mmCIF file of C-alpha atoms and ligand atoms in Angstrom:
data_model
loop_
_atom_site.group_PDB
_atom_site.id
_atom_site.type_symbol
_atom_site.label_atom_id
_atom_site.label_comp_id
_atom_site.label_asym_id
_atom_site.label_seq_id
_atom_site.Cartn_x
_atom_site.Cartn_y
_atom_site.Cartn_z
ATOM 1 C CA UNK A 1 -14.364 196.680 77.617
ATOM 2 C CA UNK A 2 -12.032 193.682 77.917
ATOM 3 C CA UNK A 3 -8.876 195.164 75.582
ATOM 4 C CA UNK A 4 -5.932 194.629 77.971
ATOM 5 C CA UNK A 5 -3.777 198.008 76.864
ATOM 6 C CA UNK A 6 -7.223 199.950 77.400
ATOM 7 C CA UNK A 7 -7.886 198.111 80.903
ATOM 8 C CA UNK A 8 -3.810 198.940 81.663
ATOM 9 C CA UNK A 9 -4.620 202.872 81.102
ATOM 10 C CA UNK A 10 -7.611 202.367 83.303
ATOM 11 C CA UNK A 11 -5.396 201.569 86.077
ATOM 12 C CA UNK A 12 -2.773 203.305 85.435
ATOM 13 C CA UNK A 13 -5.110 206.554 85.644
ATOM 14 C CA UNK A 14 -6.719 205.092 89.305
ATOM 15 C CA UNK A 15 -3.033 206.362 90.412
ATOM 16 C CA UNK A 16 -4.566 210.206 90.780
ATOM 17 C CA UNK A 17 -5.834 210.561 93.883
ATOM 18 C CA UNK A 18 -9.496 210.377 94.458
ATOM 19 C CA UNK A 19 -10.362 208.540 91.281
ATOM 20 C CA UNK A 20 -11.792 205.329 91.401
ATOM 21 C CA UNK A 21 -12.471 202.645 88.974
ATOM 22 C CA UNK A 22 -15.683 205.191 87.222
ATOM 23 C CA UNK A 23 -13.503 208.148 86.882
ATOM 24 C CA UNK A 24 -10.650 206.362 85.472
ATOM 25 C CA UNK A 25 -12.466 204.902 83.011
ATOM 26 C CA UNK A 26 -14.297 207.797 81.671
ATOM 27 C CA UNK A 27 -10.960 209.785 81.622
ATOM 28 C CA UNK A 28 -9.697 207.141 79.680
ATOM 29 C CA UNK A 29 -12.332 207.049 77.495
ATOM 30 C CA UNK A 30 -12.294 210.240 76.803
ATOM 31 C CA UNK A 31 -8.751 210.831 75.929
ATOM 32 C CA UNK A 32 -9.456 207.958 73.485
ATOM 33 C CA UNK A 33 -12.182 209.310 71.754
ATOM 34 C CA UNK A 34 -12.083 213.261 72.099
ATOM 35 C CA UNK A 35 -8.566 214.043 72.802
ATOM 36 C CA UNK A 36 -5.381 211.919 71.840
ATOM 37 C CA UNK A 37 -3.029 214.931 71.432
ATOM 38 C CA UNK A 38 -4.087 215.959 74.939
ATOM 39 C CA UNK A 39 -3.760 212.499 75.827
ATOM 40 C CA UNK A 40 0.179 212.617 74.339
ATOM 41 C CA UNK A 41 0.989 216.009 76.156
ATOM 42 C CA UNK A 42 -0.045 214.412 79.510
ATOM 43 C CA UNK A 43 2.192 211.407 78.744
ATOM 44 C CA UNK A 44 4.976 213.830 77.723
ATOM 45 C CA UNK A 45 4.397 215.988 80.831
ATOM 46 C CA UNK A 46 4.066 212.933 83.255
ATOM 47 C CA UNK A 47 7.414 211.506 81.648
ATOM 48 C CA UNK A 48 8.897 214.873 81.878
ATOM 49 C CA UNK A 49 8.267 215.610 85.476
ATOM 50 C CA UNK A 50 9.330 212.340 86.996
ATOM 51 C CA UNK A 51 12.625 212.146 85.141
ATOM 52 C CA UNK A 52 13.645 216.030 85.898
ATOM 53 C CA UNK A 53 11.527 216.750 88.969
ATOM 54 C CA UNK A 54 13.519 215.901 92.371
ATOM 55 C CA UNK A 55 13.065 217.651 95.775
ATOM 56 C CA UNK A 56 15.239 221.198 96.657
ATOM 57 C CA UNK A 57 18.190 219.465 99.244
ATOM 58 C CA UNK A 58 17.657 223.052 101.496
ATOM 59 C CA UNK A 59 13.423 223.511 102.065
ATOM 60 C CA UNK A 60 12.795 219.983 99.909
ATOM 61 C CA UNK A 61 9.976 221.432 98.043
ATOM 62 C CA UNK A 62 9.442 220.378 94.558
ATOM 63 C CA UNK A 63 12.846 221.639 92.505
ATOM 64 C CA UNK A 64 14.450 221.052 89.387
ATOM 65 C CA UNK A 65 17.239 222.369 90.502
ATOM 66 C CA UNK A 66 19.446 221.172 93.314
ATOM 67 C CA UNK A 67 18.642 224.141 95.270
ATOM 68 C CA UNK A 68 15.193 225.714 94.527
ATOM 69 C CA UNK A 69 15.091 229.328 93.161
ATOM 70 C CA UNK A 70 13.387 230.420 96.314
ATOM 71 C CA UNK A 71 16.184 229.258 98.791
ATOM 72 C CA UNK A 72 18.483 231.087 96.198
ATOM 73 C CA UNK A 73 16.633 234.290 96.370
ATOM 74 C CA UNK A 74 18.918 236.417 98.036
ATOM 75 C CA UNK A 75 15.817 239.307 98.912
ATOM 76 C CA UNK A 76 14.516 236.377 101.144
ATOM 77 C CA UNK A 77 14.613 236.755 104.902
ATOM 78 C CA UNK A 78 16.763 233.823 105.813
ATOM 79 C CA UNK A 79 16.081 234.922 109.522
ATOM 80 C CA UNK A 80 12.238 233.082 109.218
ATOM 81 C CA UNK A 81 12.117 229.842 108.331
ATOM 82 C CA UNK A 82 8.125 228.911 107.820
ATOM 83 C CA UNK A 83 7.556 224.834 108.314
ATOM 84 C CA UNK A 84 4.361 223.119 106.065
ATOM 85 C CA UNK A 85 3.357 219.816 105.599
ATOM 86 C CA UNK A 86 3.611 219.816 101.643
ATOM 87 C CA UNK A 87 4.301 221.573 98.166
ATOM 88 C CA UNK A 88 0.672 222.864 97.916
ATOM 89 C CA UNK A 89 0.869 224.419 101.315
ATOM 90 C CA UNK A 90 4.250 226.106 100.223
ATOM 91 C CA UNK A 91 2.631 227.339 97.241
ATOM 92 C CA UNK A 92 -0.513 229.010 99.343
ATOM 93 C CA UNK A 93 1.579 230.726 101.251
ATOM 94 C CA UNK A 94 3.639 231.957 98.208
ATOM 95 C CA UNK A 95 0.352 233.500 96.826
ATOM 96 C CA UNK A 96 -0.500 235.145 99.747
ATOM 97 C CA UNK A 97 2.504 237.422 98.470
ATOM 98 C CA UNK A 98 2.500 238.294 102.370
ATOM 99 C CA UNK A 99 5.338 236.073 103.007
ATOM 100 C CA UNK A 100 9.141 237.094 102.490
ATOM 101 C CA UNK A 101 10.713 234.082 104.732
ATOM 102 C CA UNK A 102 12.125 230.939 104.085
ATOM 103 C CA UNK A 103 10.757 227.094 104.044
ATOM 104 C CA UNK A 104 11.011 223.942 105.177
ATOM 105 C CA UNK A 105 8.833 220.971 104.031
ATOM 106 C CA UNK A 106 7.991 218.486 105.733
ATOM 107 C CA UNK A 107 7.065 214.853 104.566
ATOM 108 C CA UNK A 108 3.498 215.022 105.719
ATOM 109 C CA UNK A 109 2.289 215.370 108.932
ATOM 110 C CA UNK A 110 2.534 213.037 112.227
ATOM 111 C CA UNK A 111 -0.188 210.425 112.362
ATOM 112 C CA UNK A 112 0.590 208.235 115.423
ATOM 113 C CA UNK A 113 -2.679 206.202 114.866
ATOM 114 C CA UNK A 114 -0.963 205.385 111.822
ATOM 115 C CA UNK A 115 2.981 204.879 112.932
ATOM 116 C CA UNK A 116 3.928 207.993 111.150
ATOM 117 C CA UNK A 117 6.533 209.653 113.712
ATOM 118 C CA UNK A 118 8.684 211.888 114.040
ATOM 119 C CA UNK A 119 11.153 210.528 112.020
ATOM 120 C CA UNK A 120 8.716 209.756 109.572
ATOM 121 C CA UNK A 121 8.838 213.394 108.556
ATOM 122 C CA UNK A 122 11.982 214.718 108.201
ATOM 123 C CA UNK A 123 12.547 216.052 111.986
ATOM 124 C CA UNK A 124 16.368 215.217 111.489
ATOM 125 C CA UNK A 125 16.436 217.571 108.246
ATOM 126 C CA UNK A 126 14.256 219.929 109.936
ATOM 127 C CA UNK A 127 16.444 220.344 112.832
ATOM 128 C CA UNK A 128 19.780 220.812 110.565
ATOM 129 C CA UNK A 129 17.939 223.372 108.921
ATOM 130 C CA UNK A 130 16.588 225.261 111.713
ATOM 131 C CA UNK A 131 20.054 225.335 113.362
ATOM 132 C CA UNK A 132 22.483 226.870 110.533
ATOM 133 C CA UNK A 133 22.885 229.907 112.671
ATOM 134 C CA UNK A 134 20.536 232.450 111.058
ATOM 135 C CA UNK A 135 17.657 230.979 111.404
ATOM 136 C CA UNK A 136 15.976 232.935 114.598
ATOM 137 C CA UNK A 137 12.226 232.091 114.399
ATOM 138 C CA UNK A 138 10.361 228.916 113.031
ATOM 139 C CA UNK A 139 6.778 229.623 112.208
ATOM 140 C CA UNK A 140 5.005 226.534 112.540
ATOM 141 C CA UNK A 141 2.350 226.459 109.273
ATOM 142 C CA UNK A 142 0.980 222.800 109.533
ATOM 143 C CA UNK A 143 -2.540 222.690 108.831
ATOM 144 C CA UNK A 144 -4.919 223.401 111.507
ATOM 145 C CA UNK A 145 -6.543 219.527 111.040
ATOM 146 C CA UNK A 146 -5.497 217.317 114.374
ATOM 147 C CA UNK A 147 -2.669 215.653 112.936
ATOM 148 C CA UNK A 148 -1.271 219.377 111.956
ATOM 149 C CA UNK A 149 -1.926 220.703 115.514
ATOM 150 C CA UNK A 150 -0.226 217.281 116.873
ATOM 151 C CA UNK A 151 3.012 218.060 114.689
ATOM 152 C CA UNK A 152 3.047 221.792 115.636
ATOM 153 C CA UNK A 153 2.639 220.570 119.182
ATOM 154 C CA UNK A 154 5.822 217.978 119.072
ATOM 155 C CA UNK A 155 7.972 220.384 116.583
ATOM 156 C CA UNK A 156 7.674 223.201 119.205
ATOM 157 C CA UNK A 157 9.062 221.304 122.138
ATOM 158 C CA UNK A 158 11.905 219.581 120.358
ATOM 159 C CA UNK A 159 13.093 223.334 118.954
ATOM 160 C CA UNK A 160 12.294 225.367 121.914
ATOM 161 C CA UNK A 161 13.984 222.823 123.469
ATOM 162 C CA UNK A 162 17.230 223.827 121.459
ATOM 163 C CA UNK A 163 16.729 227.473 122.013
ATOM 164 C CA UNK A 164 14.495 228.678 119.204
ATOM 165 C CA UNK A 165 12.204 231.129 118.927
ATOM 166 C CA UNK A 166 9.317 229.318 117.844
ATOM 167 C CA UNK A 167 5.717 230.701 116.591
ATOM 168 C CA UNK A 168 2.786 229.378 115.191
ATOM 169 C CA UNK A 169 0.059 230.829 112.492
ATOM 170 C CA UNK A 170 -2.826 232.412 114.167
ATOM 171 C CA UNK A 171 -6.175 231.578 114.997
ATOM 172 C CA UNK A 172 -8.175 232.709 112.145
ATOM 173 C CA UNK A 173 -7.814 229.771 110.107
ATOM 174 C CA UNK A 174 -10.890 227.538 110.467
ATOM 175 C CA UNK A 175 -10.022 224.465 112.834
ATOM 176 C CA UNK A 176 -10.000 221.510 110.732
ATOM 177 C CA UNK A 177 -8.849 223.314 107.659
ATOM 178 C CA UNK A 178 -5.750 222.792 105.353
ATOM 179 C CA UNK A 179 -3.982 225.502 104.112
ATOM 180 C CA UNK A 180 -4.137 224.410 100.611
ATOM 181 C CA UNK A 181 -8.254 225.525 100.420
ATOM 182 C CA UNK A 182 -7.933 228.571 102.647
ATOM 183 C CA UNK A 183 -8.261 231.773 101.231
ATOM 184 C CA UNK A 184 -5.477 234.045 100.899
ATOM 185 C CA UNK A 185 -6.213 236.739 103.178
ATOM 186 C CA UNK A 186 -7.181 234.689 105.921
ATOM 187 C CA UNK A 187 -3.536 233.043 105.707
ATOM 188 C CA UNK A 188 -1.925 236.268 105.019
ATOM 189 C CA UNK A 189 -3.745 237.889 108.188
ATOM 190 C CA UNK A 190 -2.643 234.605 110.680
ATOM 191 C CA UNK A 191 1.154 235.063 108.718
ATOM 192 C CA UNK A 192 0.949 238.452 110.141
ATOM 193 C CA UNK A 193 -0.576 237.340 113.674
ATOM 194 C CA UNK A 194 1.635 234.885 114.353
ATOM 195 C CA UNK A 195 2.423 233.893 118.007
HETATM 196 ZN ZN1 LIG B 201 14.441 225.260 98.484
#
C-alpha cells in the first residue's frame, strides 16, 4: 500500500499507545473498508476533545470546565485530599464509590532513572494545594509499581515536613500493580485501611 494519505492515517493511528506499525494498519484498513461513519465520529470526537478538553486548574484532572464538577461538589470532603498519578487512576477510585474526598493529579510519577523529578510532576501545585488551610490529610494513591512507591516515599517527607497529616493506601493492593487494573473492592478496602 504505497497511497501517501492512506500511509499518513497509518501513522497518524501509531499515536495510540501500544499500537505498532500492524495494528495501525489494520485499524486503518478497517475504518476504510467496514466503517467510514465510525471512522468520521472518531475524527469528530478526536477534534472535539483536543479543542474543548483542558486540565481542572484545582485537582488538574481532565475538565472542560475551568474547575472540574468534582472540585465544585460542595458534598465533597474538602478535608481529604487523595494524590494519583493520572486521570484513569482518578476515575478508579471514583468507581469504587467508597471515596467522598478530594484530588490532586499528578503529572505521572517520579522516574529518576529517567530525569523525571520532583518538579517534573507538579510538586509546586501539589504543595499549594495541600496547604489552602482545609486540607488536613493527604492520602498518598500512587500506584504500588516502584516508581509509585518512590513518589509516595518523597511526597511524604516534603508534606510531613510542612506539618501534614499524611497517609498512604493500604497493603492489599498487589505490589507492582496500578490502580487503573485493580479491582474495586480491593481499592475500596486499602481507601478504608489507609495508614
Ligand atoms: Zn478538579
Amino acid at each position: 500500500m504505497s497511497d501517501p494519505v492512506v500511509q499518513g492515517l497509518i501513522e497518524a493511528l501509531r499515536a495510540l499507545p501500544g499500537v505498532g506499525q500492524k495494528s495501525a494498519q489494520r485499524m486503518a484498513f478497517h475504518l476504510l473498508q467496514h466503517n467510514r461513519a465510525g471512522a468520521i465520529k472518531l475524527a469528530q470526537a478526536l477534534l472535539q476533545s483536543v479543542d474543548e478538553v483542558g486540565h481542572c486548574e484545582r485537582c488538574h484532572t481532565f475538565s472542560r470546565d475551568r474547575i472540574c464538577s468534582i472540585c465544585l461538589d460542595p458534598t465533597r470532603d474538602a478535608r481529604v485530599l487523595c494524590v494519583v498519578e493520572t486521570p484513569a487512576d482518578l476515575a478508579a477510585l471514583e468507581r469504587t464509590g467508597s471515596y467522598r474526598g478530594m484530588y490532586f493529579v499528578l503529572a505521572g510519577a517520579l522516574s529518576p532513572l529517567d530525569g523525571v523529578g520532583v518538579r517534573d510532576i507538579g510538586f509546586a501545585p501539589l504543595l499549594a494545594r495541600a496547604m489552602d488551610g482545609v486540607v488536613d490529610e493527604v492520602v498518598l494513591a500512587t500506584n504500588f509499581t516502584a516508581e509509585g512507591e518512590i513518589t509516595a516515599h518523597v511526597l511524604s517527607e516534603q508534606l510531613k515536613s510542612r506539618g501534614l497529616k499524611v497517609t498512604r493506601l493500604a497493603r492489599g493492593v498487589p505490589v507492582g500493580s496500578e490502580l487503573e487494573y485493580v479491582d474495586l473492592g480491593t481499592i475500596a478496602h486499602a481507601l478504608m485501611d489507609r495508614r
